[in-house]
Tab-separated table of C-alpha atoms in Angstrom:
chain	number	residue	atom	x	y	z
A	1	MET	CA	163.105	60.679	140.710
A	2	ALA	CA	163.415	59.330	137.153
A	3	LEU	CA	166.367	60.272	134.964
A	4	ASP	CA	163.996	62.157	132.662
A	5	ASP	CA	162.809	64.297	135.558
A	6	ARG	CA	166.389	65.351	136.359
A	7	ARG	CA	166.731	66.693	132.831
A	8	TYR	CA	163.787	69.058	133.352
A	9	LYS	CA	165.625	70.741	136.229
A	10	ALA	CA	168.536	71.769	133.988
A	11	ALA	CA	167.172	75.136	132.872
A	12	ARG	CA	165.691	76.245	136.174
A	13	LEU	CA	163.691	79.382	136.672
A	14	PRO	CA	164.939	81.523	139.545
A	15	ASP	CA	163.240	81.090	142.911
A	16	LEU	CA	161.216	84.166	143.921
A	17	ARG	CA	160.711	84.770	147.631
A	18	THR	CA	159.072	87.051	150.123
A	19	PRO	CA	158.674	86.361	153.849
A	20	GLU	CA	155.122	85.143	153.134
A	21	LEU	CA	155.550	83.279	149.864
A	22	TRP	CA	157.906	81.179	147.759
A	23	LEU	CA	157.535	80.845	143.998
A	24	ARG	CA	159.626	77.893	142.838
A	25	PRO	CA	159.699	75.787	139.677
A	26	TRP	CA	157.399	72.788	139.650
A	27	ASP	CA	159.263	69.500	140.029
A	28	PRO	CA	157.839	66.673	137.874
A	29	GLY	CA	159.872	64.203	139.939
A	30	ALA	CA	158.290	65.203	143.273
A	31	ASP	CA	155.160	63.269	144.231
A	32	ASP	CA	153.844	66.194	146.320
A	33	ASP	CA	154.046	68.504	143.294
A	34	VAL	CA	152.355	65.973	141.027
A	35	ASP	CA	149.566	65.445	143.576
A	36	ALA	CA	149.051	69.211	144.017
A	37	TRP	CA	148.901	69.742	140.249
A	38	LEU	CA	146.375	66.934	139.844
A	39	ARG	CA	144.195	68.182	142.709
A	40	GLY	CA	144.359	71.796	141.580
A	41	ARG	CA	143.393	71.082	137.989
A	42	ALA	CA	140.587	68.725	139.032
A	43	ASP	CA	139.151	71.105	141.651
A	44	ALA	CA	135.508	72.059	141.056
A	45	GLU	CA	136.145	75.800	141.495
A	46	PHE	CA	139.054	75.692	139.039
A	47	ARG	CA	136.893	73.803	136.523
A	48	ARG	CA	134.066	76.303	136.976
A	49	TRP	CA	136.207	79.087	135.555
A	50	ASN	CA	138.744	77.258	133.359
A	51	THR	CA	138.596	74.620	130.651
A	52	PRO	CA	142.107	73.345	129.979
A	53	LEU	CA	143.104	72.109	126.544
A	54	ARG	CA	144.211	68.856	128.204
A	55	THR	CA	142.967	67.559	131.535
A	56	ALA	CA	145.076	65.701	134.065
A	57	THR	CA	143.166	62.567	134.978
A	58	ASP	CA	145.766	60.610	136.943
A	59	GLU	CA	149.266	60.831	138.392
A	60	GLU	CA	151.041	60.031	135.130
A	61	SER	CA	149.122	62.590	133.066
A	62	ALA	CA	149.753	65.225	135.756
A	63	ARG	CA	153.468	64.384	135.771
A	64	GLU	CA	153.602	64.653	131.970
A	65	GLN	CA	151.927	68.062	132.106
A	66	LEU	CA	154.593	69.240	134.554
A	67	ARG	CA	157.301	67.864	132.250
A	68	ALA	CA	155.751	69.720	129.307
A	69	ALA	CA	155.637	72.925	131.377
A	70	ALA	CA	159.322	72.500	132.243
A	71	ARG	CA	160.199	72.005	128.577
A	72	ASN	CA	158.263	75.156	127.672
A	73	ALA	CA	160.113	77.073	130.382
A	74	ALA	CA	163.481	75.801	129.124
A	75	GLU	CA	162.577	77.052	125.647
A	76	GLY	CA	161.629	80.490	127.019
A	77	GLY	CA	157.940	80.253	126.206
A	78	ALA	CA	156.632	80.452	129.758
A	79	ALA	CA	157.567	80.680	133.424
A	80	PRO	CA	155.411	78.167	135.346
A	81	TYR	CA	155.757	78.502	139.125
A	82	CYS	CA	154.542	76.469	142.051
A	83	ILE	CA	153.204	78.794	144.745
A	84	ALA	CA	154.657	77.270	147.893
A	85	ASP	CA	154.783	77.748	151.639
A	86	PRO	CA	158.007	79.699	152.329
A	87	VAL	CA	159.061	77.395	155.167
A	88	THR	CA	157.970	73.900	154.144
A	89	GLY	CA	157.842	74.252	150.365
A	90	ARG	CA	154.377	72.661	150.420
A	91	PRO	CA	152.454	73.505	147.211
A	92	LEU	CA	149.662	76.053	147.602
A	93	GLY	CA	148.833	76.668	143.959
A	94	HIS	CA	150.169	77.727	140.589
A	95	ILE	CA	151.072	80.935	138.776
A	96	GLY	CA	152.380	81.060	135.243
A	97	VAL	CA	153.740	83.838	133.070
A	98	ASN	CA	152.627	82.335	129.755
A	99	ALA	CA	152.763	82.967	126.005
A	100	ILE	CA	155.931	85.031	126.356
A	101	ASP	CA	156.488	87.034	123.160
A	102	ARG	CA	160.055	88.320	122.940
A	103	VAL	CA	159.311	90.464	119.874
A	104	MET	CA	156.657	92.554	121.623
A	105	ASN	CA	157.911	91.784	125.182
A	106	THR	CA	154.445	90.714	126.257
A	107	ALA	CA	152.950	87.753	128.109
A	108	ARG	CA	149.774	86.485	129.747
A	109	VAL	CA	149.480	85.486	133.386
A	110	GLY	CA	147.231	82.891	134.991
A	111	TYR	CA	146.968	81.349	138.440
A	112	TRP	CA	144.998	79.033	140.690
A	113	VAL	CA	145.135	78.219	144.398
A	114	LEU	CA	144.354	74.939	146.139
A	115	PRO	CA	141.155	74.933	148.229
A	116	GLU	CA	142.965	74.780	151.570
A	117	ALA	CA	145.023	77.883	150.717
A	118	ARG	CA	142.169	80.123	149.570
A	119	GLY	CA	141.098	83.176	151.513
A	120	HIS	CA	144.595	84.021	152.783
A	121	GLY	CA	145.801	86.422	150.066
A	122	VAL	CA	147.955	83.767	148.395
A	123	ALA	CA	146.856	84.581	144.836
A	124	THR	CA	147.289	88.330	145.350
A	125	ARG	CA	150.796	87.992	146.766
A	126	ALA	CA	151.813	85.483	144.081
A	127	LEU	CA	150.511	87.711	141.277
A	128	ALA	CA	152.274	90.767	142.706
A	129	LEU	CA	155.580	88.899	143.042
A	130	ALA	CA	155.474	87.204	139.630
A	131	THR	CA	154.448	90.437	137.906
A	132	ARG	CA	157.228	92.466	139.519
A	133	TRP	CA	159.782	89.850	138.411
A	134	ALA	CA	158.400	89.613	134.867
A	135	LEU	CA	158.368	93.388	134.351
A	136	THR	CA	161.881	93.880	135.732
A	137	ASP	CA	164.192	90.857	135.633
A	138	LEU	CA	162.439	89.212	132.678
A	139	GLY	CA	162.230	92.544	130.844
A	140	LEU	CA	158.615	92.352	129.705
A	141	TYR	CA	156.654	95.516	128.948
A	142	ARG	CA	153.023	94.334	129.008
A	143	ILE	CA	151.343	91.485	130.865
A	144	GLU	CA	147.722	90.579	130.227
A	145	LEU	CA	145.347	88.807	132.585
A	146	GLY	CA	142.056	87.385	131.383
A	147	HIS	CA	139.244	85.744	133.336
A	148	ALA	CA	135.696	84.644	132.654
A	149	VAL	CA	133.049	87.300	133.130
A	150	GLY	CA	131.516	86.751	136.568
A	151	HIS	CA	134.732	85.605	138.220
A	152	ASP	CA	134.675	88.534	140.640
A	153	SER	CA	137.515	87.330	142.882
A	154	SER	CA	139.900	87.263	139.906
A	155	CYS	CA	138.747	90.775	138.980
A	156	HIS	CA	139.546	92.043	142.488
A	157	ILE	CA	142.939	90.303	142.591
A	158	ALA	CA	143.873	91.801	139.219
A	159	GLU	CA	142.909	95.299	140.291
A	160	ARG	CA	144.749	95.029	143.630
A	161	CYS	CA	147.905	94.119	141.676
A	162	GLY	CA	147.636	97.077	139.292
A	163	PHE	CA	146.116	95.257	136.320
A	164	ARG	CA	143.729	97.792	134.822
A	165	TYR	CA	140.459	96.607	133.349
A	166	GLU	CA	140.615	97.174	129.595
A	167	GLY	CA	137.353	95.691	128.370
A	168	THR	CA	135.303	92.609	127.597
A	169	LEU	CA	136.466	90.127	124.990
A	170	ARG	CA	133.493	88.435	123.349
A	171	GLY	CA	133.645	84.653	123.134
A	172	ALA	CA	137.289	84.589	124.233
A	173	MET	CA	137.107	81.553	126.543
A	174	TRP	CA	135.546	78.130	126.468
A	175	GLU	CA	132.490	77.526	128.592
A	176	ALA	CA	133.086	75.439	131.712
A	177	GLY	CA	133.736	71.828	130.795
A	178	ARG	CA	133.248	72.367	127.056
A	179	GLN	CA	135.485	72.955	124.079
A	180	ASP	CA	132.664	73.659	121.636
A	181	ALA	CA	131.003	76.680	123.297
A	182	TYR	CA	132.367	80.059	124.293
A	183	ARG	CA	131.933	82.749	126.911
A	184	ASP	CA	133.093	86.310	127.360
A	185	ALA	CA	136.210	87.284	129.289
A	186	HIS	CA	137.418	90.416	131.017
A	187	LEU	CA	140.821	91.671	129.936
A	188	HIS	CA	143.154	93.353	132.425
A	189	ALA	CA	146.723	94.462	131.740
A	190	ARG	CA	149.735	95.911	133.483
A	191	LEU	CA	152.574	97.836	131.815
A	192	ALA	CA	156.149	98.115	133.004
A	193	ASP	CA	155.747	101.865	133.537
A	194	ASP	CA	152.467	101.588	135.456
A	195	PRO	CA	152.765	102.344	139.186
A	196	ASP	CA	153.643	99.303	141.303
A	197	PRO	CA	150.806	99.070	143.841
A	198	ASP	CA	151.144	97.802	147.355
A	199	ALA	CA	149.138	94.613	146.875
A	200	SER	CA	149.594	93.420	150.457
């Protein structure tokens, strides 16, 4: 671990745990975390539904993205979590409470799961856990979740976790693999005083 990577652990997010899942801060100094981030962001299914502002193309660019995420977390702008196996700590995916606005007490949430972890309820459990923490311990009032129209699995996950569908946002996301063309997105949201569903 480089000296710089130790610095990014200074302002740590709290670990969030259930018997089935562990949400822990990403570690830019851990090769397993860097590899998982690189694989997740390069995955064809991820790229089908998301077009990141910056792509991770190799180990160093992935590590720098994790460092940038840690800096953002330390400044209070986001809470980026590695979704991990509760026993081994092995990365399964990512969930982030992003664009935290402390004036309005709002944020946006996004997530992805590695191919080998899909189909086991990982995203649903991670979203339920992160949302519960953000609406209670973090003190947020509203969390939004957006996904490209046609991404039915994200729609179902949102609804299972109590994120009500609020409408279609026209041209709110980039098309897959492009930053010069747009597509529509579905907007879901959850409020602090909405019922907390059993998302299991």
